[in-house]
Amino acid sequence: MPIVSESPTPLVTAEHLRQFEEKGFFVLEGVIPQAHLEMMRTACVDLIDQIDERADEAGKPRTTKYFFSVWDEPQGANPVKDAARARVKEFVFSDLMARITQSLLGDDVYLSYEQFVVKAAEKGGTFAWHQDSAYVPFAHDPYLTCWCTLDDVTEENGTVYMLPYDRAGTRDLVPHTKLEDDFDLVGYRGDDPGDAVIAPAGSIALFSSHVLHRSGPNTTTRRRRIYLPQYSSAPLLDSAGKPLYIAEPFLKDGKRVQ
């Protein structure tokens, strides 16, 4: 199998790498193939329908902020999730993601986590300023978040805002506090609004797990759908050697494992 980095047309350029080093993030616009985009949209809608049906059956209100993984149940436990996982795996282990992750993480790459993040129409809520690493309860090296847009993202529908390293004043993991009556952690309470990611569907905002970021509310009449795979150069293991979420090898010595 060929080494991934031998592709003649690099997706991640020297300028992208410079921006990632200096700011902690950059955006690749419109790079997700249409077939993969449609597969992920289908998986997302099927799972939202299942979540809503279960809420209705339990007599509970439907959520306005959906976040759900397709890897968090064993094979065979949920046929809808099994079908979604089969679709999603074609993207997370694709040549596109191999080329991107090798450029930023090196020749050894693992899938560490993944989830859909969806904001309901007209009332999808916000996410507070945080670093993704704050949700990992043990010491670890920064990993890579791939914020994949399944819809056009705008300030009106609750896009993500990044706080560059220089304006945050740090590249390190900072202390976070938990919001009252919410799952969100907060790592920044300053007045810098951050840089909004405005991009078409099929784009990927790539950022370090040490980059502070937030998102606004969805005030439009349509859902805002994001798929969020995260990759690392080594498995995220706790002190007992147990993976926090996923530890599926993707690249080994620059060659595809998956």
PDB file of N, CA and C in Angstrom, residues 44-111:
ATOM      1  N   CYS A  44     -26.612  11.214   9.950  1.00  0.00           N
ATOM      2  CA  CYS A  44     -26.991  12.204  10.955  1.00  0.00           C
ATOM      3  C   CYS A  44     -28.510  12.277  11.113  1.00  0.00           C
ATOM      4  N   VAL A  45     -29.227  12.381  10.002  1.00  0.00           N
ATOM      5  CA  VAL A  45     -30.689  12.505  10.056  1.00  0.00           C
ATOM      6  C   VAL A  45     -31.316  11.245  10.640  1.00  0.00           C
ATOM      7  N   ASP A  46     -30.816  10.067  10.245  1.00  0.00           N
ATOM      8  CA  ASP A  46     -31.375   8.818  10.770  1.00  0.00           C
ATOM      9  C   ASP A  46     -31.239   8.751  12.292  1.00  0.00           C
ATOM     10  N   LEU A  47     -30.090   9.185  12.802  1.00  0.00           N
ATOM     11  CA  LEU A  47     -29.872   9.124  14.246  1.00  0.00           C
ATOM     12  C   LEU A  47     -30.671  10.188  14.995  1.00  0.00           C
ATOM     13  N   ILE A  48     -30.804  11.374  14.405  1.00  0.00           N
ATOM     14  CA  ILE A  48     -31.650  12.399  15.035  1.00  0.00           C
ATOM     15  C   ILE A  48     -33.091  11.906  15.119  1.00  0.00           C
ATOM     16  N   ASP A  49     -33.571  11.288  14.035  1.00  0.00           N
ATOM     17  CA  ASP A  49     -34.938  10.756  14.052  1.00  0.00           C
ATOM     18  C   ASP A  49     -35.108   9.734  15.172  1.00  0.00           C
ATOM     19  N   GLN A  50     -34.104   8.887  15.378  1.00  0.00           N
ATOM     20  CA  GLN A  50     -34.187   7.889  16.445  1.00  0.00           C
ATOM     21  C   GLN A  50     -34.196   8.562  17.820  1.00  0.00           C
ATOM     22  N   ILE A  51     -33.335   9.554  18.005  1.00  0.00           N
ATOM     23  CA  ILE A  51     -33.281  10.282  19.279  1.00  0.00           C
ATOM     24  C   ILE A  51     -34.614  10.961  19.567  1.00  0.00           C
ATOM     25  N   ASP A  52     -35.178  11.617  18.551  1.00  0.00           N
ATOM     26  CA  ASP A  52     -36.465  12.302  18.732  1.00  0.00           C
ATOM     27  C   ASP A  52     -37.591  11.322  19.036  1.00  0.00           C
ATOM     28  N   GLU A  53     -37.587  10.176  18.344  1.00  0.00           N
ATOM     29  CA  GLU A  53     -38.631   9.175  18.581  1.00  0.00           C
ATOM     30  C   GLU A  53     -38.559   8.654  20.015  1.00  0.00           C
ATOM     31  N   ARG A  54     -37.359   8.436  20.503  1.00  0.00           N
ATOM     32  CA  ARG A  54     -37.209   7.942  21.877  1.00  0.00           C
ATOM     33  C   ARG A  54     -37.653   8.989  22.887  1.00  0.00           C
ATOM     34  N   ALA A  55     -37.364  10.261  22.609  1.00  0.00           N
ATOM     35  CA  ALA A  55     -37.821  11.328  23.499  1.00  0.00           C
ATOM     36  C   ALA A  55     -39.349  11.399  23.508  1.00  0.00           C
ATOM     37  N   ASP A  56     -39.950  11.291  22.318  1.00  0.00           N
ATOM     38  CA  ASP A  56     -41.415  11.338  22.229  1.00  0.00           C
ATOM     39  C   ASP A  56     -42.046  10.172  22.988  1.00  0.00           C
ATOM     40  N   GLU A  57     -41.463   8.968  22.826  1.00  0.00           N
ATOM     41  CA  GLU A  57     -42.013   7.792  23.499  1.00  0.00           C
ATOM     42  C   GLU A  57     -41.912   7.910  25.014  1.00  0.00           C
ATOM     43  N   ALA A  58     -40.863   8.602  25.491  1.00  0.00           N
ATOM     44  CA  ALA A  58     -40.668   8.772  26.935  1.00  0.00           C
ATOM     45  C   ALA A  58     -41.411   9.987  27.483  1.00  0.00           C
ATOM     46  N   GLY A  59     -42.075  10.725  26.603  1.00  0.00           N
ATOM     47  CA  GLY A  59     -42.797  11.918  27.029  1.00  0.00           C
ATOM     48  C   GLY A  59     -41.890  13.050  27.446  1.00  0.00           C
ATOM     49  N   LYS A  60     -40.679  13.075  26.882  1.00  0.00           N
ATOM     50  CA  LYS A  60     -39.704  14.120  27.206  1.00  0.00           C
ATOM     51  C   LYS A  60     -39.590  15.119  26.054  1.00  0.00           C
ATOM     52  N   PRO A  61     -39.212  16.368  26.361  1.00  0.00           N
ATOM     53  CA  PRO A  61     -39.030  17.339  25.275  1.00  0.00           C
ATOM     54  C   PRO A  61     -37.827  16.976  24.419  1.00  0.00           C
ATOM     55  N   ARG A  62     -37.914  17.294  23.141  1.00  0.00           N
ATOM     56  CA  ARG A  62     -36.781  17.060  22.246  1.00  0.00           C
ATOM     57  C   ARG A  62     -35.664  18.049  22.559  1.00  0.00           C
ATOM     58  N   THR A  63     -34.427  17.609  22.409  1.00  0.00           N
ATOM     59  CA  THR A  63     -33.290  18.467  22.713  1.00  0.00           C
ATOM     60  C   THR A  63     -33.104  19.533  21.641  1.00  0.00           C
ATOM     61  N   THR A  64     -32.398  20.588  21.989  1.00  0.00           N
ATOM     62  CA  THR A  64     -32.072  21.628  21.009  1.00  0.00           C
ATOM     63  C   THR A  64     -30.600  21.580  20.608  1.00  0.00           C
ATOM     64  N   LYS A  65     -29.790  20.853  21.387  1.00  0.00           N
ATOM     65  CA  LYS A  65     -28.370  20.636  21.054  1.00  0.00           C
ATOM     66  C   LYS A  65     -28.123  19.134  21.067  1.00  0.00           C
ATOM     67  N   TYR A  66     -27.913  18.583  19.893  1.00  0.00           N
ATOM     68  CA  TYR A  66     -27.649  17.157  19.786  1.00  0.00           C
ATOM     69  C   TYR A  66     -26.147  16.926  19.694  1.00  0.00           C
ATOM     70  N   PHE A  67     -25.625  15.996  20.478  1.00  0.00           N
ATOM     71  CA  PHE A  67     -24.277  15.513  20.227  1.00  0.00           C
ATOM     72  C   PHE A  67     -24.274  14.019  20.518  1.00  0.00           C
ATOM     73  N   PHE A  68     -23.911  13.233  19.493  1.00  0.00           N
ATOM     74  CA  PHE A  68     -24.003  11.782  19.600  1.00  0.00           C
ATOM     75  C   PHE A  68     -22.923  11.135  18.750  1.00  0.00           C
ATOM     76  N   SER A  69     -22.401  10.030  19.272  1.00  0.00           N
ATOM     77  CA  SER A  69     -21.350   9.258  18.619  1.00  0.00           C
ATOM     78  C   SER A  69     -21.951   8.049  17.918  1.00  0.00           C
ATOM     79  N   VAL A  70     -21.290   7.545  16.886  1.00  0.00           N
ATOM     80  CA  VAL A  70     -21.728   6.302  16.256  1.00  0.00           C
ATOM     81  C   VAL A  70     -20.874   5.127  16.718  1.00  0.00           C
ATOM     82  N   TRP A  71     -19.875   5.386  17.563  1.00  0.00           N
ATOM     83  CA  TRP A  71     -18.978   4.344  18.063  1.00  0.00           C
ATOM     84  C   TRP A  71     -19.295   3.942  19.502  1.00  0.00           C
ATOM     85  N   ASP A  72     -20.291   4.561  20.126  1.00  0.00           N
ATOM     86  CA  ASP A  72     -20.450   4.389  21.571  1.00  0.00           C
ATOM     87  C   ASP A  72     -21.340   3.210  21.966  1.00  0.00           C
ATOM     88  N   GLU A  73     -21.782   2.418  21.002  1.00  0.00           N
ATOM     89  CA  GLU A  73     -22.539   1.208  21.307  1.00  0.00           C
ATOM     90  C   GLU A  73     -21.910   0.041  20.562  1.00  0.00           C
ATOM     91  N   PRO A  74     -21.906  -1.162  21.153  1.00  0.00           N
ATOM     92  CA  PRO A  74     -21.308  -2.314  20.475  1.00  0.00           C
ATOM     93  C   PRO A  74     -22.084  -2.696  19.214  1.00  0.00           C
ATOM     94  N   GLN A  75     -21.375  -3.311  18.272  1.00  0.00           N
ATOM     95  CA  GLN A  75     -22.005  -3.767  17.041  1.00  0.00           C
ATOM     96  C   GLN A  75     -23.190  -4.662  17.367  1.00  0.00           C
ATOM     97  N   GLY A  76     -24.326  -4.402  16.723  1.00  0.00           N
ATOM     98  CA  GLY A  76     -25.515  -5.203  16.921  1.00  0.00           C
ATOM     99  C   GLY A  76     -26.472  -4.676  17.959  1.00  0.00           C
ATOM    100  N   ALA A  77     -26.029  -3.721  18.773  1.00  0.00           N
ATOM    101  CA  ALA A  77     -26.904  -3.188  19.828  1.00  0.00           C
ATOM    102  C   ALA A  77     -27.933  -2.207  19.277  1.00  0.00           C
ATOM    103  N   ASN A  78     -27.608  -1.542  18.201  1.00  0.00           N
ATOM    104  CA  ASN A  78     -28.483  -0.505  17.644  1.00  0.00           C
ATOM    105  C   ASN A  78     -28.337  -0.530  16.123  1.00  0.00           C
ATOM    106  N   PRO A  79     -29.262  -1.164  15.401  1.00  0.00           N
ATOM    107  CA  PRO A  79     -29.137  -1.274  13.944  1.00  0.00           C
ATOM    108  C   PRO A  79     -29.020   0.071  13.228  1.00  0.00           C
ATOM    109  N   VAL A  80     -29.708   1.083  13.728  1.00  0.00           N
ATOM    110  CA  VAL A  80     -29.609   2.403  13.109  1.00  0.00           C
ATOM    111  C   VAL A  80     -28.192   2.947  13.248  1.00  0.00           C
ATOM    112  N   LYS A  81     -27.610   2.766  14.427  1.00  0.00           N
ATOM    113  CA  LYS A  81     -26.242   3.231  14.658  1.00  0.00           C
ATOM    114  C   LYS A  81     -25.232   2.383  13.889  1.00  0.00           C
ATOM    115  N   ASP A  82     -25.510   1.080  13.742  1.00  0.00           N
ATOM    116  CA  ASP A  82     -24.625   0.224  12.950  1.00  0.00           C
ATOM    117  C   ASP A  82     -24.539   0.729  11.512  1.00  0.00           C
ATOM    118  N   ALA A  83     -25.688   1.073  10.942  1.00  0.00           N
ATOM    119  CA  ALA A  83     -25.718   1.570   9.563  1.00  0.00           C
ATOM    120  C   ALA A  83     -25.005   2.908   9.460  1.00  0.00           C
ATOM    121  N   ALA A  84     -25.194   3.765  10.464  1.00  0.00           N
ATOM    122  CA  ALA A  84     -24.536   5.072  10.460  1.00  0.00           C
ATOM    123  C   ALA A  84     -23.021   4.910  10.571  1.00  0.00           C
ATOM    124  N   ARG A  85     -22.579   3.992  11.418  1.00  0.00           N
ATOM    125  CA  ARG A  85     -21.146   3.787  11.596  1.00  0.00           C
ATOM    126  C   ARG A  85     -20.503   3.285  10.300  1.00  0.00           C
ATOM    127  N   ALA A  86     -21.186   2.408   9.594  1.00  0.00           N
ATOM    128  CA  ALA A  86     -20.656   1.903   8.327  1.00  0.00           C
ATOM    129  C   ALA A  86     -20.477   3.039   7.324  1.00  0.00           C
ATOM    130  N   ARG A  87     -21.410   3.977   7.300  1.00  0.00           N
ATOM    131  CA  ARG A  87     -21.285   5.124   6.397  1.00  0.00           C
ATOM    132  C   ARG A  87     -20.135   6.033   6.824  1.00  0.00           C
ATOM    133  N   VAL A  88     -20.099   6.338   8.101  1.00  0.00           N
ATOM    134  CA  VAL A  88     -19.114   7.288   8.612  1.00  0.00           C
ATOM    135  C   VAL A  88     -17.685   6.768   8.462  1.00  0.00           C
ATOM    136  N   LYS A  89     -17.487   5.461   8.627  1.00  0.00           N
ATOM    137  CA  LYS A  89     -16.144   4.896   8.531  1.00  0.00           C
ATOM    138  C   LYS A  89     -15.521   5.139   7.156  1.00  0.00           C
ATOM    139  N   GLU A  90     -16.347   5.220   6.116  1.00  0.00           N
ATOM    140  CA  GLU A  90     -15.815   5.494   4.782  1.00  0.00           C
ATOM    141  C   GLU A  90     -15.166   6.870   4.727  1.00  0.00           C
ATOM    142  N   PHE A  91     -15.646   7.790   5.560  1.00  0.00           N
ATOM    143  CA  PHE A  91     -15.065   9.134   5.593  1.00  0.00           C
ATOM    144  C   PHE A  91     -13.899   9.232   6.557  1.00  0.00           C
ATOM    145  N   VAL A  92     -14.059   8.767   7.788  1.00  0.00           N
ATOM    146  CA  VAL A  92     -13.006   8.979   8.792  1.00  0.00           C
ATOM    147  C   VAL A  92     -11.726   8.223   8.446  1.00  0.00           C
ATOM    148  N   PHE A  93     -11.838   7.149   7.678  1.00  0.00           N
ATOM    149  CA  PHE A  93     -10.652   6.393   7.258  1.00  0.00           C
ATOM    150  C   PHE A  93     -10.387   6.550   5.761  1.00  0.00           C
ATOM    151  N   SER A  94     -10.801   7.667   5.204  1.00  0.00           N
ATOM    152  CA  SER A  94     -10.649   7.914   3.765  1.00  0.00           C
ATOM    153  C   SER A  94      -9.255   8.437   3.440  1.00  0.00           C
ATOM    154  N   ASP A  95      -8.946   8.450   2.153  1.00  0.00           N
ATOM    155  CA  ASP A  95      -7.660   8.997   1.711  1.00  0.00           C
ATOM    156  C   ASP A  95      -7.570  10.482   2.052  1.00  0.00           C
ATOM    157  N   LEU A  96      -8.687  11.197   1.933  1.00  0.00           N
ATOM    158  CA  LEU A  96      -8.699  12.623   2.289  1.00  0.00           C
ATOM    159  C   LEU A  96      -8.220  12.829   3.717  1.00  0.00           C
ATOM    160  N   MET A  97      -8.801  12.080   4.672  1.00  0.00           N
ATOM    161  CA  MET A  97      -8.443  12.272   6.068  1.00  0.00           C
ATOM    162  C   MET A  97      -7.052  11.721   6.363  1.00  0.00           C
ATOM    163  N   ALA A  98      -6.609  10.716   5.609  1.00  0.00           N
ATOM    164  CA  ALA A  98      -5.242  10.228   5.767  1.00  0.00           C
ATOM    165  C   ALA A  98      -4.250  11.323   5.401  1.00  0.00           C
ATOM    166  N   ARG A  99      -4.476  11.997   4.284  1.00  0.00           N
ATOM    167  CA  ARG A  99      -3.562  13.046   3.828  1.00  0.00           C
ATOM    168  C   ARG A  99      -3.546  14.220   4.808  1.00  0.00           C
ATOM    169  N   ILE A 100      -4.721  14.594   5.298  1.00  0.00           N
ATOM    170  CA  ILE A 100      -4.804  15.734   6.222  1.00  0.00           C
ATOM    171  C   ILE A 100      -4.140  15.400   7.556  1.00  0.00           C
ATOM    172  N   THR A 101      -4.505  14.268   8.137  1.00  0.00           N
ATOM    173  CA  THR A 101      -3.998  13.955   9.475  1.00  0.00           C
ATOM    174  C   THR A 101      -2.504  13.671   9.464  1.00  0.00           C
ATOM    175  N   GLN A 102      -1.994  13.042   8.414  1.00  0.00           N
ATOM    176  CA  GLN A 102      -0.550  12.803   8.358  1.00  0.00           C
ATOM    177  C   GLN A 102       0.209  14.117   8.284  1.00  0.00           C
ATOM    178  N   SER A 103      -0.333  15.086   7.559  1.00  0.00           N
ATOM    179  CA  SER A 103       0.326  16.386   7.443  1.00  0.00           C
ATOM    180  C   SER A 103       0.470  17.075   8.791  1.00  0.00           C
ATOM    181  N   LEU A 104      -0.490  16.843   9.691  1.00  0.00           N
ATOM    182  CA  LEU A 104      -0.519  17.566  10.962  1.00  0.00           C
ATOM    183  C   LEU A 104      -0.058  16.745  12.155  1.00  0.00           C
ATOM    184  N   LEU A 105      -0.166  15.433  12.073  1.00  0.00           N
ATOM    185  CA  LEU A 105       0.165  14.587  13.221  1.00  0.00           C
ATOM    186  C   LEU A 105       1.374  13.695  12.994  1.00  0.00           C
ATOM    187  N   GLY A 106       1.759  13.502  11.754  1.00  0.00           N
ATOM    188  CA  GLY A 106       2.888  12.617  11.475  1.00  0.00           C
ATOM    189  C   GLY A 106       2.438  11.281  10.932  1.00  0.00           C
ATOM    190  N   ASP A 107       3.344  10.320  10.944  1.00  0.00           N
ATOM    191  CA  ASP A 107       3.111   9.051  10.257  1.00  0.00           C
ATOM    192  C   ASP A 107       2.296   8.045  11.051  1.00  0.00           C
ATOM    193  N   ASP A 108       2.090   8.284  12.352  1.00  0.00           N
ATOM    194  CA  ASP A 108       1.232   7.415  13.163  1.00  0.00           C
ATOM    195  C   ASP A 108       0.000   8.201  13.579  1.00  0.00           C
ATOM    196  N   VAL A 109      -1.177   7.691  13.215  1.00  0.00           N
ATOM    197  CA  VAL A 109      -2.426   8.410  13.488  1.00  0.00           C
ATOM    198  C   VAL A 109      -3.476   7.431  13.990  1.00  0.00           C
ATOM    199  N   TYR A 110      -4.202   7.862  15.030  1.00  0.00           N
ATOM    200  CA  TYR A 110      -5.300   7.078  15.592  1.00  0.00           C
ATOM    201  C   TYR A 110      -6.582   7.908  15.580  1.00  0.00           C
ATOM    202  N   LEU A 111      -7.710   7.252  15.326  1.00  0.00           N
ATOM    203  CA  LEU A 111      -8.996   7.891  15.558  1.00  0.00           C
ATOM    204  C   LEU A 111      -9.261   7.835  17.052  1.00  0.00           C
TER     205      LEU A 111
END
